[in-house]
PDB file of C-alpha atoms in Angstrom:
ATOM      1  CA  ASP Q   1     -11.207  -1.290  16.163  1.00 54.00           C
ATOM      2  CA  THR Q   2      -7.664   0.036  16.517  1.00 77.00           C
ATOM      3  CA  GLY Q   3      -6.739   0.058  12.819  1.00 93.00           C
ATOM      4  CA  VAL Q   4      -6.255   2.995  10.488  1.00 96.00           C
ATOM      5  CA  SER Q   5      -9.491   4.842   9.790  1.00 96.00           C
ATOM      6  CA  GLN Q   6     -10.364   7.229   6.989  1.00 97.00           C
ATOM      7  CA  ASP Q   7     -13.210   9.643   6.531  1.00 97.00           C
ATOM      8  CA  PRO Q   8     -15.232   9.939   4.400  1.00 97.00           C
ATOM      9  CA  ARG Q   9     -15.287   6.572   2.669  1.00 96.00           C
ATOM     10  CA  HIS Q  10     -16.814   8.052  -0.450  1.00 97.00           C
ATOM     11  CA  LYS Q  11     -16.847  11.589  -1.829  1.00 97.00           C
ATOM     12  CA  ILE Q  12     -18.511  12.867  -4.974  1.00 98.00           C
ATOM     13  CA  THR Q  13     -17.723  16.409  -6.008  1.00 98.00           C
ATOM     14  CA  LYS Q  14     -17.929  18.666  -9.003  1.00 97.00           C
ATOM     15  CA  ARG Q  15     -14.890  19.755 -10.925  1.00 97.00           C
ATOM     16  CA  GLY Q  16     -13.340  22.864  -9.441  1.00 97.00           C
ATOM     17  CA  GLN Q  17     -14.460  22.194  -5.867  1.00 98.00           C
ATOM     18  CA  ASN Q  18     -12.117  21.643  -2.949  1.00 98.00           C
ATOM     19  CA  VAL Q  19     -12.207  18.418  -0.955  1.00 98.00           C
ATOM     20  CA  THR Q  20     -10.552  17.351   2.280  1.00 98.00           C
ATOM     21  CA  PHE Q  21      -9.980  13.825   3.568  1.00 98.00           C
ATOM     22  CA  ARG Q  22      -9.034  12.757   7.055  1.00 98.00           C
ATOM     23  CA  CYS Q  23      -6.896   9.871   8.241  1.00 98.00           C
ATOM     24  CA  ASP Q  24      -6.553   8.608  11.806  1.00 97.00           C
ATOM     25  CA  PRO Q  25      -3.529   6.327  12.135  1.00 96.00           C
ATOM     26  CA  ILE Q  26      -2.952   3.538  14.621  1.00 94.00           C
ATOM     27  CA  SER Q  27      -2.397   5.427  17.872  1.00 91.00           C
ATOM     28  CA  GLU Q  28       1.209   4.510  18.610  1.00 86.00           C
ATOM     29  CA  HIS Q  29       2.411   4.893  15.024  1.00 90.00           C
ATOM     30  CA  ASN Q  30       4.544   7.945  14.319  1.00 89.00           C
ATOM     31  CA  ARG Q  31       4.753   7.551  10.534  1.00 91.00           C
ATOM     32  CA  LEU Q  32       1.843   8.307   8.237  1.00 93.00           C
ATOM     33  CA  TYR Q  33       1.586   7.951   4.465  1.00 93.00           C
ATOM     34  CA  TRP Q  34      -0.810   8.950   1.723  1.00 95.00           C
ATOM     35  CA  TYR Q  35      -1.217   6.992  -1.513  1.00 94.00           C
ATOM     36  CA  ARG Q  36      -3.440   7.277  -4.542  1.00 95.00           C
ATOM     37  CA  GLN Q  37      -4.799   4.289  -6.432  1.00 95.00           C
ATOM     38  CA  THR Q  38      -6.573   4.253  -9.778  1.00 94.00           C
ATOM     39  CA  LEU Q  39      -8.441   1.337 -11.258  1.00 90.00           C
ATOM     40  CA  GLY Q  40      -6.210  -1.568 -12.214  1.00 88.00           C
ATOM     41  CA  GLN Q  41      -3.092  -0.023 -10.754  1.00 90.00           C
ATOM     42  CA  GLY Q  42      -1.244  -0.459  -7.509  1.00 90.00           C
ATOM     43  CA  PRO Q  43      -1.161   2.327  -4.945  1.00 91.00           C
ATOM     44  CA  GLU Q  44       1.160   5.246  -5.791  1.00 90.00           C
ATOM     45  CA  PHE Q  45       3.033   7.038  -3.035  1.00 89.00           C
ATOM     46  CA  LEU Q  46       2.071  10.673  -2.504  1.00 93.00           C
ATOM     47  CA  THR Q  47       3.630  11.846   0.747  1.00 93.00           C
ATOM     48  CA  TYR Q  48       4.924  10.760   4.147  1.00 90.00           C
ATOM     49  CA  PHE Q  49       5.029  12.232   7.653  1.00 92.00           C
ATOM     50  CA  GLN Q  50       7.281  11.441  10.562  1.00 90.00           C
ATOM     51  CA  ASN Q  51       5.242  12.778  13.471  1.00 92.00           C
ATOM     52  CA  GLU Q  52       4.174  16.274  12.330  1.00 93.00           C
ATOM     53  CA  ALA Q  53       7.006  16.726   9.806  1.00 92.00           C
ATOM     54  CA  GLN Q  54       6.286  16.099   6.146  1.00 92.00           C
ATOM     55  CA  LEU Q  55       9.507  14.419   5.034  1.00 88.00           C
ATOM     56  CA  GLU Q  56       8.818  13.294   1.489  1.00 85.00           C
ATOM     57  CA  LYS Q  57       6.548  14.344  -1.328  1.00 88.00           C
ATOM     58  CA  SER Q  58       6.090  12.589  -4.631  1.00 87.00           C
ATOM     59  CA  ARG Q  59       6.102  14.485  -7.902  1.00 85.00           C
ATOM     60  CA  LEU Q  60       2.515  13.255  -8.180  1.00 81.00           C
ATOM     61  CA  LEU Q  61       1.615  15.710  -5.431  1.00 84.00           C
ATOM     62  CA  SER Q  62       0.875  18.790  -7.504  1.00 88.00           C
ATOM     63  CA  ASP Q  63       0.442  22.290  -6.086  1.00 93.00           C
ATOM     64  CA  ARG Q  64      -3.288  21.635  -5.762  1.00 96.00           C
ATOM     65  CA  PHE Q  65      -2.616  18.952  -3.170  1.00 96.00           C
ATOM     66  CA  SER Q  66      -1.647  19.702   0.402  1.00 95.00           C
ATOM     67  CA  ALA Q  67      -1.299  17.429   3.389  1.00 96.00           C
ATOM     68  CA  GLU Q  68      -0.950  18.228   7.052  1.00 96.00           C
ATOM     69  CA  ARG Q  69      -0.449  16.383  10.292  1.00 96.00           C
ATOM     70  CA  PRO Q  70      -0.639  19.247  12.781  1.00 91.00           C
ATOM     71  CA  LYS Q  71      -0.089  17.433  16.051  1.00 87.00           C
ATOM     72  CA  GLY Q  72       1.512  14.277  14.818  1.00 86.00           C
ATOM     73  CA  SER Q  73      -1.716  12.359  15.155  1.00 91.00           C
ATOM     74  CA  PHE Q  74      -4.434  12.543  12.474  1.00 96.00           C
ATOM     75  CA  SER Q  75      -3.688  13.877   9.001  1.00 97.00           C
ATOM     76  CA  THR Q  76      -5.678  15.680   6.334  1.00 98.00           C
ATOM     77  CA  LEU Q  77      -5.231  15.662   2.585  1.00 97.00           C
ATOM     78  CA  GLU Q  78      -6.782  18.553   0.704  1.00 97.00           C
ATOM     79  CA  ILE Q  79      -7.254  18.777  -3.021  1.00 97.00           C
ATOM     80  CA  GLN Q  80      -8.038  22.229  -4.377  1.00 97.00           C
ATOM     81  CA  ARG Q  81      -9.797  22.925  -7.677  1.00 97.00           C
ATOM     82  CA  THR Q  82     -10.453  19.248  -8.286  1.00 97.00           C
ATOM     83  CA  GLU Q  83     -10.111  17.843 -11.788  1.00 96.00           C
ATOM     84  CA  GLN Q  84     -11.641  14.705 -13.252  1.00 96.00           C
ATOM     85  CA  GLY Q  85      -8.197  13.131 -13.264  1.00 95.00           C
ATOM     86  CA  ASP Q  86      -8.178  13.328  -9.480  1.00 96.00           C
ATOM     87  CA  SER Q  87     -10.833  10.615  -9.325  1.00 97.00           C
ATOM     88  CA  ALA Q  88      -9.207   7.744  -7.482  1.00 97.00           C
ATOM     89  CA  MET Q  89      -9.029   5.885  -4.185  1.00 97.00           C
ATOM     90  CA  TYR Q  90      -6.975   7.809  -1.639  1.00 97.00           C
ATOM     91  CA  LEU Q  91      -5.309   5.504   0.845  1.00 97.00           C
ATOM     92  CA  CYS Q  92      -3.711   6.307   4.150  1.00 96.00           C
ATOM     93  CA  ALA Q  93      -1.262   4.058   5.952  1.00 94.00           C
ATOM     94  CA  SER Q  94       0.673   4.251   9.198  1.00 92.00           C
ATOM     95  CA  SER Q  95       3.701   2.490  10.600  1.00 89.00           C
ATOM     96  CA  PRO Q  96       5.496   2.384  13.948  1.00 86.00           C
ATOM     97  CA  GLY Q  97       8.822   3.651  12.605  1.00 79.00           C
ATOM     98  CA  THR Q  98      10.873   0.692  13.795  1.00 71.00           C
ATOM     99  CA  SER Q  99      13.286  -1.537  11.910  1.00 62.00           C
ATOM    100  CA  GLY Q 100      11.500  -3.545   9.221  1.00 61.00           C
ATOM    101  CA  ASP Q 101       8.829  -0.884   9.331  1.00 76.00           C
ATOM    102  CA  THR Q 102       5.483  -2.301   8.176  1.00 83.00           C
ATOM    103  CA  GLN Q 103       2.774  -0.046   6.804  1.00 87.00           C
ATOM    104  CA  TYR Q 104      -0.848  -0.737   7.734  1.00 91.00           C
ATOM    105  CA  PHE Q 105      -3.488   0.674   5.443  1.00 94.00           C
ATOM    106  CA  GLY Q 106      -6.887   2.190   6.048  1.00 96.00           C
ATOM    107  CA  PRO Q 107      -9.990   1.414   3.979  1.00 95.00           C
ATOM    108  CA  GLY Q 108      -9.470   4.384   1.671  1.00 97.00           C
ATOM    109  CA  THR Q 109     -11.577   7.303   0.474  1.00 97.00           C
ATOM    110  CA  ARG Q 110     -13.090   6.886  -2.974  1.00 97.00           C
ATOM    111  CA  LEU Q 111     -13.186  10.281  -4.754  1.00 98.00           C
ATOM    112  CA  THR Q 112     -15.310  10.830  -7.830  1.00 97.00           C
ATOM    113  CA  VAL Q 113     -14.988  14.158  -9.625  1.00 97.00           C
ATOM    114  CA  LEU Q 114     -17.857  14.895 -11.998  1.00 96.00           C
TER     115      LEU Q 114
ATOM    116  CA  LEU J   1      15.274   1.824  -7.257  1.00 52.00           C
ATOM    117  CA  ALA J   2      14.384  -1.833  -6.766  1.00 60.00           C
ATOM    118  CA  LYS J   3      11.756  -2.830  -9.334  1.00 82.00           C
ATOM    119  CA  THR J   4       9.641  -5.942  -8.971  1.00 89.00           C
ATOM    120  CA  THR J   5       8.149  -8.255 -11.573  1.00 92.00           C
ATOM    121  CA  GLN J   6       5.197 -10.518 -10.822  1.00 95.00           C
ATOM    122  CA  PRO J   7       2.800 -12.549 -12.977  1.00 96.00           C
ATOM    123  CA  ILE J   8      -0.242 -10.502 -13.880  1.00 95.00           C
ATOM    124  CA  SER J   9      -2.653 -13.273 -12.943  1.00 97.00           C
ATOM    125  CA  MET J  10      -2.865 -16.801 -11.557  1.00 97.00           C
ATOM    126  CA  ASP J  11      -5.670 -19.322 -11.277  1.00 97.00           C
ATOM    127  CA  SER J  12      -6.125 -21.978  -8.613  1.00 97.00           C
ATOM    128  CA  TYR J  13      -8.737 -24.214  -7.005  1.00 97.00           C
ATOM    129  CA  GLU J  14      -9.878 -24.413  -3.439  1.00 97.00           C
ATOM    130  CA  GLY J  15      -7.604 -26.465  -1.221  1.00 97.00           C
ATOM    131  CA  GLN J  16      -4.524 -26.105  -3.394  1.00 97.00           C
ATOM    132  CA  GLU J  17      -1.254 -24.479  -2.434  1.00 97.00           C
ATOM    133  CA  VAL J  18      -0.475 -21.347  -4.401  1.00 98.00           C
ATOM    134  CA  ASN J  19       3.015 -19.978  -4.962  1.00 98.00           C
ATOM    135  CA  ILE J  20       3.468 -16.477  -6.365  1.00 97.00           C
ATOM    136  CA  THR J  21       7.006 -15.557  -7.339  1.00 96.00           C
ATOM    137  CA  CYS J  22       8.328 -12.024  -7.492  1.00 95.00           C
ATOM    138  CA  SER J  23      11.571 -11.040  -9.208  1.00 94.00           C
ATOM    139  CA  HIS J  24      13.650  -8.179  -7.810  1.00 91.00           C
ATOM    140  CA  ASN J  25      17.045  -8.450  -9.463  1.00 91.00           C
ATOM    141  CA  ASN J  26      18.422  -5.135  -8.213  1.00 88.00           C
ATOM    142  CA  ILE J  27      17.423  -5.486  -4.585  1.00 89.00           C
ATOM    143  CA  ALA J  28      19.699  -3.469  -2.296  1.00 87.00           C
ATOM    144  CA  THR J  29      21.397  -4.597   0.876  1.00 88.00           C
ATOM    145  CA  ASN J  30      19.012  -2.735   3.188  1.00 84.00           C
ATOM    146  CA  ASP J  31      15.837  -3.666   1.328  1.00 86.00           C
ATOM    147  CA  TYR J  32      13.079  -5.747   2.882  1.00 88.00           C
ATOM    148  CA  ILE J  33      10.524  -7.779   0.921  1.00 91.00           C
ATOM    149  CA  THR J  34       6.886  -7.238   1.824  1.00 91.00           C
ATOM    150  CA  TRP J  35       3.701  -8.771   0.456  1.00 94.00           C
ATOM    151  CA  TYR J  36       0.234  -7.253   0.625  1.00 95.00           C
ATOM    152  CA  GLN J  37      -3.214  -8.562  -0.282  1.00 97.00           C
ATOM    153  CA  GLN J  38      -5.926  -6.294  -1.599  1.00 96.00           C
ATOM    154  CA  PHE J  39      -9.634  -6.903  -2.121  1.00 95.00           C
ATOM    155  CA  PRO J  40     -11.712  -4.601  -4.345  1.00 90.00           C
ATOM    156  CA  SER J  41     -12.527  -1.241  -2.752  1.00 87.00           C
ATOM    157  CA  GLN J  42     -10.377  -1.962   0.292  1.00 91.00           C
ATOM    158  CA  GLY J  43      -6.934  -0.886   1.389  1.00 94.00           C
ATOM    159  CA  PRO J  44      -4.031  -3.337   1.041  1.00 94.00           C
ATOM    160  CA  ARG J  45      -3.641  -5.753   3.924  1.00 94.00           C
ATOM    161  CA  PHE J  46      -0.196  -6.740   5.160  1.00 92.00           C
ATOM    162  CA  ILE J  47       0.509 -10.462   4.722  1.00 95.00           C
ATOM    163  CA  ILE J  48       4.171 -11.121   5.421  1.00 94.00           C
ATOM    164  CA  GLN J  49       7.585  -9.524   5.381  1.00 91.00           C
ATOM    165  CA  GLY J  50      11.126 -10.876   5.277  1.00 92.00           C
ATOM    166  CA  TYR J  51      14.744 -10.096   4.659  1.00 92.00           C
ATOM    167  CA  LYS J  52      16.276 -13.486   3.913  1.00 91.00           C
ATOM    168  CA  THR J  53      15.648 -17.253   4.131  1.00 89.00           C
ATOM    169  CA  LYS J  54      12.149 -18.305   5.165  1.00 95.00           C
ATOM    170  CA  VAL J  55       9.462 -16.551   7.133  1.00 95.00           C
ATOM    171  CA  THR J  56       6.184 -18.162   8.172  1.00 96.00           C
ATOM    172  CA  ASN J  57       3.116 -16.798   9.892  1.00 95.00           C
ATOM    173  CA  GLU J  58      -0.436 -17.986  10.363  1.00 93.00           C
ATOM    174  CA  VAL J  59      -1.418 -16.842   6.876  1.00 92.00           C
ATOM    175  CA  ALA J  60       1.493 -17.554   4.536  1.00 97.00           C
ATOM    176  CA  SER J  61       5.138 -18.422   4.064  1.00 97.00           C
ATOM    177  CA  LEU J  62       7.764 -16.331   2.325  1.00 98.00           C
ATOM    178  CA  PHE J  63      10.743 -18.031   0.723  1.00 97.00           C
ATOM    179  CA  ILE J  64      13.793 -15.925  -0.116  1.00 97.00           C
ATOM    180  CA  PRO J  65      16.847 -17.542  -1.742  1.00 96.00           C
ATOM    181  CA  ALA J  66      20.354 -16.634  -0.712  1.00 95.00           C
ATOM    182  CA  ASP J  67      20.868 -14.118  -3.541  1.00 95.00           C
ATOM    183  CA  ARG J  68      17.575 -12.372  -2.633  1.00 95.00           C
ATOM    184  CA  LYS J  69      16.879 -11.637  -6.295  1.00 94.00           C
ATOM    185  CA  SER J  70      13.464 -13.221  -6.033  1.00 95.00           C
ATOM    186  CA  SER J  71      10.939 -14.255  -3.429  1.00 96.00           C
ATOM    187  CA  THR J  72       7.980 -16.629  -3.353  1.00 97.00           C
ATOM    188  CA  LEU J  73       4.783 -16.099  -1.424  1.00 97.00           C
ATOM    189  CA  SER J  74       3.199 -19.435  -0.542  1.00 98.00           C
ATOM    190  CA  LEU J  75      -0.472 -19.644   0.409  1.00 97.00           C
ATOM    191  CA  PRO J  76      -1.407 -23.069   1.777  1.00 94.00           C
ATOM    192  CA  ARG J  77      -4.814 -24.562   0.980  1.00 93.00           C
ATOM    193  CA  VAL J  78      -6.410 -21.499  -0.577  1.00 97.00           C
ATOM    194  CA  SER J  79     -10.108 -20.800  -0.300  1.00 96.00           C
ATOM    195  CA  LEU J  80     -12.470 -18.710  -2.402  1.00 97.00           C
ATOM    196  CA  SER J  81     -11.889 -15.793  -0.052  1.00 96.00           C
ATOM    197  CA  ASP J  82      -8.220 -15.684  -1.069  1.00 97.00           C
ATOM    198  CA  THR J  83      -9.245 -14.310  -4.453  1.00 97.00           C
ATOM    199  CA  ALA J  84      -7.518 -10.933  -4.459  1.00 97.00           C
ATOM    200  CA  VAL J  85      -4.607  -8.942  -5.846  1.00 97.00           C
ATOM    201  CA  TYR J  86      -1.244  -9.692  -4.260  1.00 97.00           C
ATOM    202  CA  TYR J  87       1.535  -7.113  -4.301  1.00 95.00           C
ATOM    203  CA  CYS J  88       5.239  -7.675  -3.795  1.00 93.00           C
ATOM    204  CA  LEU J  89       7.205  -4.665  -2.563  1.00 89.00           C
ATOM    205  CA  VAL J  90      10.905  -4.211  -2.118  1.00 87.00           C
ATOM    206  CA  GLY J  91      12.435  -1.263  -0.342  1.00 81.00           C
ATOM    207  CA  ASP J  92      14.458   0.145   2.483  1.00 75.00           C
ATOM    208  CA  LEU J  93      11.719   0.637   5.034  1.00 66.00           C
ATOM    209  CA  ASN J  94      13.780   3.042   7.050  1.00 65.00           C
ATOM    210  CA  SER J  95      14.403   5.624   4.341  1.00 63.00           C
ATOM    211  CA  GLY J  96      13.183   6.746   0.950  1.00 53.00           C
ATOM    212  CA  TYR J  97       9.525   5.836   1.104  1.00 58.00           C
ATOM    213  CA  SER J  98       8.909   7.346  -2.284  1.00 52.00           C
ATOM    214  CA  THR J  99      10.854   4.439  -3.704  1.00 54.00           C
ATOM    215  CA  LEU J 100       8.485   1.857  -2.237  1.00 67.00           C
ATOM    216  CA  THR J 101       6.380   1.178  -5.322  1.00 75.00           C
ATOM    217  CA  PHE J 102       3.560  -1.313  -5.615  1.00 81.00           C
ATOM    218  CA  GLY J 103       3.410  -2.241  -9.297  1.00 79.00           C
ATOM    219  CA  LYS J 104       0.258  -3.857 -10.676  1.00 83.00           C
ATOM    220  CA  GLY J 105       0.339  -6.966  -8.538  1.00 94.00           C
ATOM    221  CA  THR J 106      -0.860 -10.511  -9.248  1.00 97.00           C
ATOM    222  CA  MET J 107      -4.569 -11.160  -9.542  1.00 97.00           C
ATOM    223  CA  LEU J 108      -5.239 -14.552  -7.942  1.00 98.00           C
ATOM    224  CA  LEU J 109      -8.526 -16.210  -8.836  1.00 98.00           C
ATOM    225  CA  VAL J 110      -9.557 -19.187  -6.719  1.00 97.00           C
ATOM    226  CA  SER J 111     -12.323 -21.342  -8.134  1.00 97.00           C
ATOM    227  CA  PRO J 112     -14.458 -24.048  -6.477  1.00 95.00           C
TER     228      PRO J 112
END
C-alpha cells in the first residue's frame, strides 16, 4: 500500500499526559498537512509543511501542539498536557506540490482524552 | 476566503443518479474546486477536482458553470456503499492552505 499511513490508529490517554502521532506521507509528495476533526464537523486545518519547513500554522494550533518533519519525509504531531477538548480524529494528508495540488488523506488517529 | 454552502443531507435509492450542488459565490480566480468523500472513522477520500466546465473520471462527474459560483457533483447509479459525507472545497491549492476549509459536508444516505 503506497498511501498515507498514520500511527497509532487509536490512542487513549489521561488528561495531562503527552501524546505523539506519526504520519508517513506518499513517498514522492513534498507537502504534508495535519488536520483535526471532531464529531459531526469537517476536518479543520492545523498546519502544513513544504519538505521540512513548516510554512503555515492555524490559530487552532495552541502552544501545547508541536509538529515536525525533520527530514522532509515522515512527520510527528505532539500534544503536551492533553485536555479533554483535544479528543478528536487527527488526520494527516500529503500532496505532490504541483499545480492543482490534490491532498490525499491517511486513515487518521483517533485520540480520546479521559 | 471562499466559503462553500452545501445541503446538510440528501436521500437516494440504489441505482439512481445523485447530484450534490455546492455554492461558492466568492470563488477567486486561482481557486480550484475539489470534492471529497468520507466514511465514518476514515480519512476523506479524493473524488474529483476541477477548475471550469466539466470533469469526469471513473467515479463521478463535476459540472462547473461559466461563472464558477457553484458546482455540482454527479454520482451515477449510486449503491449502498456510496452512503457517506461529501465535502466541497474551494481554494487556491498553491498557496494559503489555511484557507482550505471543509465545512460540514453533505450526508448522503442511499437506501435499497
